[in-house]
Coordinates of C-alpha atoms in Angstrom, one line a residue:
Chain A
M1 CA 118.6 118.4 110.9
I2 CA 119.5 114.8 110.3
S3 CA 122.3 113.6 108.0
A4 CA 121.7 112.8 104.4
N5 CA 122.7 109.2 104.9
L6 CA 120.3 108.7 107.8
S7 CA 117.4 110.2 105.9
A8 CA 118.3 108.0 102.9
I9 CA 118.0 104.9 105.1
F10 CA 114.6 106.1 106.4
Y11 CA 113.4 106.7 102.8
L12 CA 114.6 103.2 102.0
S13 CA 112.6 101.8 104.9
S14 CA 109.4 103.6 103.8
G15 CA 110.0 102.1 100.3
V16 CA 110.1 98.7 101.9
L17 CA 106.9 99.4 103.8
F18 CA 105.2 100.3 100.5
I19 CA 106.3 96.9 99.1
L20 CA 104.8 95.2 102.1
A21 CA 101.6 97.2 101.6
L22 CA 101.1 95.8 98.2
R23 CA 102.2 92.3 99.3
G24 CA 99.4 92.4 101.9
L25 CA 96.9 92.5 99.2
S26 CA 97.6 88.9 98.2
S27 CA 94.7 87.9 100.5
P28 CA 91.9 89.8 102.1
E29 CA 93.0 88.7 105.6
T30 CA 96.4 90.3 105.3
S31 CA 95.3 93.3 103.3
R32 CA 94.3 95.5 106.2
Q33 CA 97.7 95.1 107.8
G34 CA 99.2 95.9 104.4
N35 CA 97.3 99.2 104.3
F36 CA 98.7 100.0 107.8
F37 CA 102.2 99.4 106.5
G38 CA 101.5 101.8 103.7
I39 CA 100.3 104.5 106.1
L40 CA 103.4 104.0 108.3
G41 CA 105.7 104.3 105.3
M42 CA 104.1 107.5 104.3
I43 CA 104.4 109.0 107.9
I44 CA 108.1 108.1 108.0
A45 CA 108.7 109.6 104.6
I46 CA 107.0 112.9 105.5
T47 CA 108.6 113.2 108.9
V48 CA 112.1 112.5 107.5
T49 CA 111.6 115.2 104.9
F50 CA 110.7 117.7 107.6
L51 CA 113.7 116.7 109.6
S52 CA 116.1 116.8 106.7
V53 CA 115.1 120.2 105.5
G54 CA 115.3 121.3 109.1
N55 CA 113.7 124.7 108.3
F56 CA 111.0 125.2 110.9
S57 CA 110.4 128.8 110.1
S58 CA 107.1 130.3 109.1
G59 CA 107.0 128.2 105.9
F60 CA 106.6 125.1 108.0
I61 CA 103.3 126.3 109.3
Y62 CA 102.0 126.7 105.8
V63 CA 103.2 123.2 104.8
L64 CA 101.2 121.8 107.7
L65 CA 98.2 124.0 106.8
F66 CA 98.2 122.8 103.2
I67 CA 98.6 119.2 104.3
L68 CA 95.6 119.7 106.7
V69 CA 93.5 121.3 104.0
G70 CA 94.3 118.7 101.4
G71 CA 94.0 115.9 103.9
S72 CA 90.5 117.0 105.1
I73 CA 89.3 117.2 101.5
G74 CA 90.7 113.7 100.8
A75 CA 89.2 112.2 104.0
F76 CA 85.8 113.8 103.3
I77 CA 85.8 112.4 99.8
A78 CA 86.9 109.0 101.0
Y79 CA 84.1 108.7 103.5
R80 CA 81.4 110.1 101.3
I81 CA 82.1 108.4 98.0
P82 CA 79.6 105.6 97.1
M83 CA 81.3 102.3 96.1
T84 CA 79.8 102.4 92.6
A85 CA 81.7 105.6 91.9
M86 CA 85.1 104.0 92.6
P87 CA 86.3 104.1 89.0
E88 CA 85.7 107.9 88.8
L89 CA 87.4 108.4 92.2
V90 CA 90.5 106.5 91.2
A91 CA 90.7 108.3 87.9
G92 CA 90.3 111.6 89.7
F93 CA 93.1 110.7 92.2
H94 CA 95.4 109.8 89.3
S95 CA 95.0 113.2 87.9
L96 CA 96.0 114.8 91.2
V97 CA 99.2 112.7 91.3
G98 CA 100.0 113.8 87.8
L99 CA 99.4 117.4 88.5
A100 CA 101.4 117.2 91.8
A101 CA 104.3 115.8 89.8
V102 CA 104.1 118.6 87.3
F103 CA 104.0 121.2 90.1
V104 CA 107.0 119.7 91.8
A105 CA 108.9 119.7 88.5
I106 CA 108.0 123.3 87.8
S107 CA 109.1 124.3 91.3
A108 CA 112.4 122.5 90.9
F109 CA 112.9 124.1 87.5
I110 CA 112.4 127.7 88.7
N111 CA 114.3 127.2 92.0
P112 CA 116.9 124.4 91.5
E113 CA 119.0 125.7 94.3
A114 CA 116.5 124.5 96.9
F115 CA 116.8 120.9 95.5
N116 CA 120.6 121.0 95.1
L117 CA 120.3 120.7 91.3
G118 CA 122.5 123.6 90.3
I119 CA 121.4 127.1 89.6
Q120 CA 118.7 128.4 87.3
G121 CA 119.7 128.5 83.7
N122 CA 122.4 125.9 84.5
I123 CA 120.7 122.9 85.9
K124 CA 122.6 119.6 86.0
L125 CA 122.0 117.8 82.7
G126 CA 120.9 114.5 84.3
S127 CA 118.5 116.3 86.7
L128 CA 117.0 118.4 83.8
I129 CA 116.3 115.2 81.8
E130 CA 114.7 113.5 84.7
M131 CA 112.5 116.5 85.7
S132 CA 111.4 117.1 82.1
I133 CA 110.4 113.4 81.8
G134 CA 108.7 113.6 85.1
A135 CA 106.8 116.7 84.1
A136 CA 105.8 115.4 80.7
V137 CA 104.5 112.1 82.0
G138 CA 102.8 113.9 84.9
A139 CA 101.1 116.2 82.6
I140 CA 99.9 113.3 80.4
T141 CA 98.6 111.5 83.5
F142 CA 96.8 114.6 84.5
S143 CA 94.9 115.5 81.4
G144 CA 94.4 111.8 80.5
S145 CA 92.9 111.1 83.9
V146 CA 90.6 114.1 83.7
I147 CA 89.2 112.8 80.4
A148 CA 88.8 109.4 81.9
F149 CA 87.1 110.9 84.9
L150 CA 84.7 112.9 82.7
K151 CA 83.8 109.9 80.7
L152 CA 83.2 107.7 83.7
Q153 CA 81.2 110.3 85.4
G154 CA 79.0 110.7 82.3
I155 CA 79.8 114.4 81.9
M156 CA 81.5 113.5 78.7
S157 CA 80.0 110.9 76.4
G158 CA 81.6 107.4 76.8
S159 CA 81.6 106.8 73.1
P160 CA 84.9 107.1 71.3
I161 CA 85.7 110.5 69.7
I162 CA 87.4 109.9 66.4
F163 CA 88.6 112.3 63.7
K164 CA 90.6 112.0 60.6
G165 CA 94.4 112.1 61.0
Q166 CA 94.1 111.4 64.7
H167 CA 96.9 108.8 64.9
P168 CA 99.4 110.8 62.7
L169 CA 98.7 113.9 64.8
N170 CA 99.3 112.0 68.1
A171 CA 102.5 110.5 66.6
I172 CA 103.7 114.0 65.6
I173 CA 103.0 115.3 69.1
L174 CA 104.8 112.5 70.8
I175 CA 107.8 112.9 68.6
S176 CA 107.8 116.7 69.2
I177 CA 107.8 116.0 73.0
I178 CA 111.0 114.0 72.6
I179 CA 112.5 116.8 70.5
L180 CA 111.4 119.4 73.0
I181 CA 113.1 117.5 75.8
Y182 CA 116.3 117.3 73.8
L183 CA 116.2 121.1 73.0
L184 CA 115.3 122.0 76.5
C185 CA 118.3 120.1 77.8
S186 CA 120.7 121.7 75.4
T187 CA 119.4 125.3 75.8
Q188 CA 118.0 125.4 79.4
S189 CA 115.3 127.7 78.0
S190 CA 112.4 128.1 80.4
N191 CA 110.0 128.9 77.4
L192 CA 110.7 125.4 76.1
F193 CA 109.9 123.9 79.5
W194 CA 106.5 125.6 79.5
I195 CA 105.8 124.5 75.9
L196 CA 106.8 121.0 76.9
I197 CA 104.2 120.9 79.7
A198 CA 101.5 122.4 77.5
V199 CA 102.1 119.9 74.7
S200 CA 102.1 117.1 77.2
F201 CA 98.7 118.2 78.6
L202 CA 97.4 118.2 75.0
I203 CA 98.6 114.7 74.2
G204 CA 97.2 113.3 77.3
F205 CA 93.8 114.7 76.3
L206 CA 94.1 113.5 72.7
L207 CA 95.2 110.0 73.7
I208 CA 92.2 109.2 75.9
I209 CA 89.3 110.8 73.9
P210 CA 89.2 108.0 71.2
I211 CA 88.8 105.3 73.9
G212 CA 85.3 104.1 74.7
G213 CA 83.6 103.6 78.0
A214 CA 84.0 99.8 78.4
D215 CA 87.7 100.1 77.7
M216 CA 88.1 102.2 80.8
P217 CA 89.6 99.3 82.9
V218 CA 92.6 99.4 80.6
V219 CA 92.8 103.2 80.6
I220 CA 92.6 103.5 84.3
S221 CA 95.3 100.9 84.8
M222 CA 97.4 102.5 82.2
L223 CA 97.1 105.9 83.9
N224 CA 97.9 104.3 87.2
S225 CA 101.1 103.1 85.6
Y226 CA 101.9 106.5 84.2
S227 CA 101.4 108.2 87.6
G228 CA 104.0 105.7 88.9
W229 CA 106.5 106.5 86.1
A230 CA 106.0 110.3 86.7
A231 CA 106.7 109.8 90.4
A232 CA 109.8 107.8 89.6
G233 CA 111.0 110.6 87.2
I234 CA 110.7 113.1 90.0
G235 CA 112.3 110.6 92.4
F236 CA 115.4 110.6 90.2
T237 CA 115.5 114.4 90.2
L238 CA 115.2 114.6 93.9
E239 CA 117.6 111.6 94.4
N240 CA 114.9 110.1 96.7
T241 CA 114.9 106.3 97.1
A242 CA 111.3 106.2 98.5
L243 CA 110.0 107.9 95.4
I244 CA 112.0 105.8 93.0
I245 CA 110.9 102.5 94.7
T246 CA 107.3 103.7 94.8
G247 CA 107.3 104.9 91.3
A248 CA 108.7 101.6 90.0
L249 CA 106.1 99.6 92.1
V250 CA 103.2 101.7 90.9
G251 CA 104.4 101.7 87.4
S252 CA 104.7 98.0 87.1
S253 CA 101.5 97.5 89.0
G254 CA 99.5 99.6 86.5
A255 CA 101.2 97.9 83.6
I256 CA 100.3 94.4 84.9
L257 CA 96.7 95.4 85.5
S258 CA 96.5 96.8 81.9
Y259 CA 97.9 93.5 80.7
I260 CA 95.4 91.5 82.6
M261 CA 92.5 93.6 81.4
C262 CA 93.7 93.4 77.7
K263 CA 94.0 89.6 78.1
G264 CA 90.4 89.6 79.5
M265 CA 89.2 91.1 76.2
N266 CA 91.7 89.2 74.0
R267 CA 92.9 92.5 72.5
S268 CA 96.3 93.9 72.2
F269 CA 97.3 96.9 74.3
F270 CA 97.8 98.9 71.1
N271 CA 94.4 98.0 69.9
V272 CA 92.8 99.4 73.0
I273 CA 95.0 102.5 73.0
L274 CA 94.4 103.4 69.4
G275 CA 90.8 103.4 70.4
G276 CA 87.6 103.6 68.4
F277 CA 86.4 100.1 69.4
G278 CA 82.6 99.6 69.4
A279 CA 82.0 102.7 67.3
V280 CA 82.8 101.6 63.7
D281 CA 81.0 98.3 63.7
D282 CA 77.5 99.7 64.0
K283 CA 76.5 99.2 60.4
S284 CA 77.4 95.6 60.1
S285 CA 75.6 94.6 63.3
I286 CA 72.4 96.4 62.4
S287 CA 72.2 94.9 59.0
S288 CA 72.7 91.4 60.2
K289 CA 70.1 91.7 62.9
E290 CA 67.0 89.8 61.8
Q291 CA 64.1 89.5 64.1
R292 CA 64.6 86.3 66.1
P293 CA 62.2 85.0 68.6
V294 CA 63.0 85.7 72.2
K295 CA 61.5 84.2 75.3
S296 CA 60.7 86.8 77.9
G297 CA 59.4 86.3 81.3
N298 CA 58.5 88.1 84.5
A299 CA 59.7 88.0 88.1
D300 CA 57.3 85.2 88.9
D301 CA 58.7 82.9 86.2
A302 CA 62.2 83.7 87.3
A303 CA 61.4 82.9 91.0
F304 CA 59.8 79.6 90.0
L305 CA 62.9 78.5 88.0
M306 CA 65.2 79.5 90.9
K307 CA 63.1 77.9 93.6
N308 CA 63.4 74.6 91.8
A309 CA 67.1 74.8 91.2
S310 CA 69.7 73.3 93.4
S311 CA 72.5 75.5 92.3
V312 CA 72.6 79.1 90.9
I313 CA 75.5 81.1 89.5
I314 CA 75.2 84.9 89.5
V315 CA 77.0 86.8 86.7
P316 CA 77.2 90.5 87.5
G317 CA 78.3 93.2 85.1
Y318 CA 78.5 96.9 84.8
G319 CA 74.6 97.1 84.6
M320 CA 74.5 96.0 88.2
A321 CA 76.7 98.9 89.2
V322 CA 74.5 101.4 87.2
A323 CA 71.3 100.1 88.8
Q324 CA 72.9 99.9 92.3
A325 CA 71.4 96.4 92.4
Q326 CA 74.1 94.8 94.6
H327 CA 72.2 95.0 97.9
A328 CA 68.9 93.8 96.3
L329 CA 70.9 91.0 94.8
R330 CA 72.4 89.9 98.1
E331 CA 68.9 89.8 99.6
M332 CA 67.7 87.6 96.8
V333 CA 70.6 85.3 97.3
D334 CA 69.9 85.2 101.1
T335 CA 66.4 84.0 100.3
L336 CA 67.7 81.4 97.9
K337 CA 70.2 80.1 100.5
K338 CA 67.4 79.7 103.1
N339 CA 65.8 77.3 100.6
D340 CA 69.1 75.3 100.5
I341 CA 70.1 76.5 97.1
K342 CA 73.8 76.7 96.5
V343 CA 74.7 80.2 95.1
S344 CA 78.1 81.4 93.8
Y345 CA 79.2 84.5 91.9
A346 CA 81.2 84.4 88.6
I347 CA 83.2 87.5 87.8
H348 CA 84.7 88.2 84.4
P349 CA 88.1 90.0 84.5
V350 CA 86.7 93.0 82.6
A351 CA 83.3 93.2 84.2
G352 CA 82.6 96.8 85.3
R353 CA 84.7 99.8 84.6
M354 CA 87.8 99.1 86.5
P355 CA 89.8 96.0 87.7
G356 CA 88.0 94.4 90.6
H357 CA 85.0 96.7 90.4
M358 CA 82.4 93.9 90.8
N359 CA 84.2 92.4 93.8
V360 CA 84.1 95.7 95.7
L361 CA 80.4 96.1 95.0
L362 CA 79.6 92.6 96.2
A363 CA 81.8 93.1 99.2
E364 CA 79.9 96.3 100.0
A365 CA 76.7 94.3 99.9
N366 CA 78.2 91.9 102.5
V367 CA 78.7 89.0 100.1
P368 CA 81.4 86.8 101.6
Y369 CA 84.5 86.9 99.3
D370 CA 84.8 83.1 99.3
E371 CA 81.5 82.8 97.4
V372 CA 82.9 85.0 94.6
F373 CA 84.9 83.3 91.9
E374 CA 87.1 84.4 88.9
L375 CA 86.5 83.2 85.4
E376 CA 89.0 80.3 85.4
E377 CA 87.8 79.1 88.8
I378 CA 84.2 78.7 88.0
N379 CA 83.8 78.3 84.2
N380 CA 83.6 74.5 84.4
D381 CA 80.8 74.7 87.0
F382 CA 78.2 76.3 84.6
A383 CA 77.6 72.8 83.0
N384 CA 76.5 71.5 86.4
A385 CA 74.5 74.5 87.5
D386 CA 70.8 74.8 87.1
V387 CA 70.3 78.5 86.7
A388 CA 72.7 81.3 85.6
F389 CA 71.4 84.7 86.6
V390 CA 73.1 87.3 84.4
I391 CA 72.6 90.7 85.8
G392 CA 74.0 93.7 83.9
A393 CA 76.6 91.7 82.0
N394 CA 76.4 91.1 78.2
D395 CA 79.5 90.8 76.0
V396 CA 81.3 88.7 78.6
T397 CA 78.7 86.0 78.2
N398 CA 78.4 86.0 74.4
P399 CA 79.1 82.5 73.1
V400 CA 79.9 84.1 69.7
A401 CA 83.4 84.7 71.1
K402 CA 84.0 81.0 70.9
T403 CA 82.2 80.2 67.6
D404 CA 82.4 83.0 65.1
P405 CA 85.9 84.0 63.9
Q406 CA 84.4 87.0 62.2
S407 CA 83.1 88.5 65.4
P408 CA 85.1 91.5 66.9
I409 CA 85.2 89.7 70.2
Y410 CA 86.3 86.3 68.8
G411 CA 88.8 84.7 71.1
M412 CA 87.9 86.8 74.2
P413 CA 87.5 84.5 77.2
V414 CA 83.8 84.4 78.1
L415 CA 81.8 82.8 80.9
D416 CA 80.2 79.6 79.6
V417 CA 76.8 80.7 80.7
E418 CA 75.0 78.9 77.9
K419 CA 76.0 75.5 79.4
C420 CA 73.6 76.1 82.3
K421 CA 70.3 74.3 82.3
S422 CA 68.6 77.6 82.1
V423 CA 69.7 81.2 81.8
L424 CA 68.0 84.2 83.3
F425 CA 69.1 87.4 81.7
V426 CA 68.2 90.7 83.4
K427 CA 68.5 93.5 80.9
R428 CA 66.7 96.7 79.9
S429 CA 66.3 95.9 76.3
L430 CA 67.7 93.7 73.5
S431 CA 70.2 96.3 72.5
P432 CA 73.7 95.0 71.9
G433 CA 76.4 95.6 74.4
Y434 CA 79.5 97.7 74.2
A435 CA 81.1 95.7 71.4
G436 CA 78.1 96.5 69.3
I437 CA 77.2 92.9 68.5
D438 CA 74.2 90.8 69.1
N439 CA 74.4 88.3 71.9
D440 CA 73.4 84.8 70.7
L441 CA 72.5 83.9 74.2
F442 CA 69.3 86.0 74.0
Y443 CA 67.8 83.6 71.5
K444 CA 68.7 80.3 73.0
E445 CA 66.1 77.8 73.9
N446 CA 67.0 77.8 77.5
T447 CA 67.2 81.6 78.0
L448 CA 64.6 83.6 79.7
M449 CA 64.9 87.3 79.2
L450 CA 63.8 89.5 82.1
F451 CA 63.3 93.0 80.7
A452 CA 63.5 95.4 83.6
D453 CA 65.7 97.6 85.7
A454 CA 68.1 95.2 87.4
K455 CA 67.4 96.4 90.9
K456 CA 63.6 96.4 90.6
M457 CA 63.6 92.9 88.9
T458 CA 65.8 91.5 91.7
E459 CA 63.5 92.9 94.4
D460 CA 60.5 91.5 92.6
I461 CA 62.0 88.0 92.3
T462 CA 62.8 88.1 96.1
K463 CA 59.1 88.9 96.8
N464 CA 58.0 85.9 94.6
L465 CA 60.4 83.4 96.1
Chain B
M1 CA 137.0 105.0 88.4
E2 CA 134.1 106.1 90.6
I3 CA 130.6 104.9 89.9
D4 CA 128.1 107.7 89.3
P5 CA 125.4 107.7 92.1
L6 CA 122.8 107.7 89.3
I7 CA 123.8 104.2 88.5
F8 CA 122.9 103.2 92.1
R9 CA 119.5 104.8 91.8
L10 CA 119.0 103.2 88.5
S11 CA 119.8 99.8 90.1
I12 CA 117.2 100.4 92.8
F13 CA 114.7 101.5 90.2
I14 CA 115.2 98.4 88.0
L15 CA 115.1 96.0 91.0
S16 CA 112.0 97.7 92.3
I17 CA 110.3 97.1 89.0
F18 CA 111.0 93.4 89.3
V19 CA 109.8 93.4 93.0
G20 CA 106.7 95.2 91.9
Y21 CA 106.1 92.7 89.1
Y22 CA 106.2 89.7 91.4
V23 CA 104.3 91.3 94.2
V24 CA 101.5 92.6 92.0
W25 CA 101.1 89.2 90.3
S26 CA 100.4 87.7 93.7
V27 CA 97.6 90.2 94.4
T28 CA 94.3 88.3 94.3
P29 CA 92.1 89.6 91.5
S30 CA 89.2 90.4 93.8
L31 CA 91.5 93.1 95.5
H32 CA 92.4 94.8 92.2
T33 CA 90.4 97.9 93.0
P34 CA 92.0 98.4 96.5
L35 CA 95.3 97.8 94.8
M36 CA 94.7 100.7 92.5
S37 CA 93.6 103.0 95.3
V38 CA 96.5 102.1 97.5
T39 CA 99.1 102.4 94.7
N40 CA 97.5 105.8 94.1
A41 CA 98.0 106.7 97.8
I42 CA 101.6 105.6 97.9
S43 CA 102.6 107.3 94.7
S44 CA 101.6 110.5 96.5
V45 CA 104.9 110.1 98.4
I46 CA 105.8 112.7 95.8
I47 CA 104.7 115.0 98.6
V48 CA 108.3 114.9 99.9
G49 CA 109.4 116.8 96.8
A50 CA 106.5 119.2 97.3
I51 CA 107.5 119.8 100.9
I52 CA 111.1 120.6 99.9
A53 CA 109.7 123.1 97.4
G54 CA 107.3 124.6 99.9
L55 CA 110.1 125.2 102.4
S56 CA 112.4 126.7 99.8
G57 CA 111.4 130.3 100.7
N58 CA 113.2 132.2 103.4
A59 CA 111.8 133.8 106.6
D60 CA 111.1 137.1 104.8
S61 CA 109.2 135.7 101.9
V62 CA 107.5 132.4 102.5
F63 CA 105.8 132.6 99.2
N64 CA 107.9 132.8 96.1
S65 CA 107.0 131.5 92.7
S66 CA 108.7 128.2 93.4
S67 CA 107.2 127.6 96.9
I68 CA 103.7 128.4 95.7
F69 CA 103.9 125.5 93.3
G70 CA 105.2 123.5 96.1
F71 CA 102.3 124.4 98.4
L72 CA 99.8 123.5 95.7
A73 CA 101.5 120.2 95.1
I74 CA 101.4 119.5 98.9
A75 CA 97.6 120.1 98.9
L76 CA 97.0 117.8 95.9
A77 CA 99.3 115.1 97.2
A78 CA 97.6 115.3 100.7
I79 CA 94.2 114.8 99.1
N80 CA 95.5 111.7 97.5
I81 CA 97.3 110.4 100.6
F82 CA 94.4 110.7 103.0
G83 CA 91.7 109.9 100.4
G84 CA 93.7 107.0 99.0
F85 CA 94.5 105.3 102.3
L86 CA 91.1 105.9 103.8
V87 CA 89.1 104.7 100.9
T88 CA 91.3 101.6 100.7
Q89 CA 90.7 101.0 104.4
R90 CA 87.0 101.4 103.9
M91 CA 86.9 99.0 101.0
L92 CA 89.1 96.4 102.7
A93 CA 86.9 96.5 105.8
M94 CA 84.0 95.2 103.6
Y95 CA 85.8 92.0 102.5
K96 CA 84.4 89.4 104.9
K97 CA 84.6 85.6 104.9
K98 CA 81.6 83.4 105.1
K99 CA 80.1 83.3 108.6
K100 CA 81.3 80.2 110.5
D101 CA 77.8 78.9 111.3
K102 CA 77.1 78.3 107.6
K103 CA 79.6 75.4 107.5

């Protein structure tokens, strides 16, 4: 058994290692070392916990056993998961953190002696507040992430589920959670504790169902943030510095990512959270859609255009992930490069279903990261490029965001694809994207539509090059 | 008058939010997905609470209602820890620079 002071110092050091782990991600070169720091911090935290409890009786074997079982499941998933399924994986992992927080809180509530929090029925007030907040936020994280997971996995429809009185209902539930916590703290009633957890599960579920598929980057980041706050709440209960530091880090990380994603769509956080985007505008967009002429071409035309170009910019979107076209795309780019054509990639902040989704897929296909650029870095280059190759993206290229104040996406930063000499647009059909609005780019003089599956079209172009 | 230890923890918490704020802003956007998976892995340090709960039983009864929740939480957090760090490592291994001979 080691002293409480010594273990506190070790917990502090693992907190510092976690900070270094995030710090490492500031560039790909240092990122692998950062991940190592993270693992080291975790090993220290777990070892110190064992030493500070000092109880190496039969329970210890079971702890190791459960770590082993969970660890092997985790490792198995980590090695098997395809990169395109990363958003689902992260959502699924968030739900586990949330549920773990709920379980720890329950355990502390029924056996407060083990945590030095007083005795059952008379838990220290501060600890009770902290653990009920931790449990509530954990439960919201769990059920919210489960819904996000189901939506991303396609088990549940990605379209928003809206019903009358949704927002007042949610508001009532949120207020009742606060009242429940207050009552729980004044009565110490275990029934109220269970009701609190049940109601929190319910609100997590209700909060996420009205949010549509393409808003998932915000939702995942937000749930990431929640899982951090839940961990911090439990950290206060356990008086554990490592948990408090980590909770704060993860909480602010998720909050920043949500902010970046919202800015990428020029929408306020509340607008996204209240949901329903892309579901209500159907009527107006259909009525305004007159038949406009579209130039469509085949792989041969596209190959001809690209062969005569000196610079090409690729704009990938969620459609590339769906079609698993990233490898085919890399092969096409390799062929272009052999012909001395300069190729770069332009990534919109909200392309895909989670922050950085496109970057991971391109990295998987062995695209060097210094050929991949963010919106601000590359947007001026479109004017000098010969061909823009839009593969699976739509709303993020729509010039209407700059020209039409009536449009729901007006003011959203978009890639200036239309400034290219010619635009190749790989798409299955002319159907509007997530925002439910037509893309003016389809009808431009210099746009050639390639109606096909993204992967197949890319392969065909490579053959024709 | 003595300062409540809670205030110290609160100070750590608030300062860590600020540290997190600046550290995360410096993360390059192309690594945002690994950022999410690694934050996910480190937030599973909640396993320390789960271990305390799991070891709360005595020699005669390893399993009581409290420790069972602890064991379940251990398994969940372990999935996250191993899964989170390994998948992050797998992703980070893919980020490569342009080959030298191209320049």
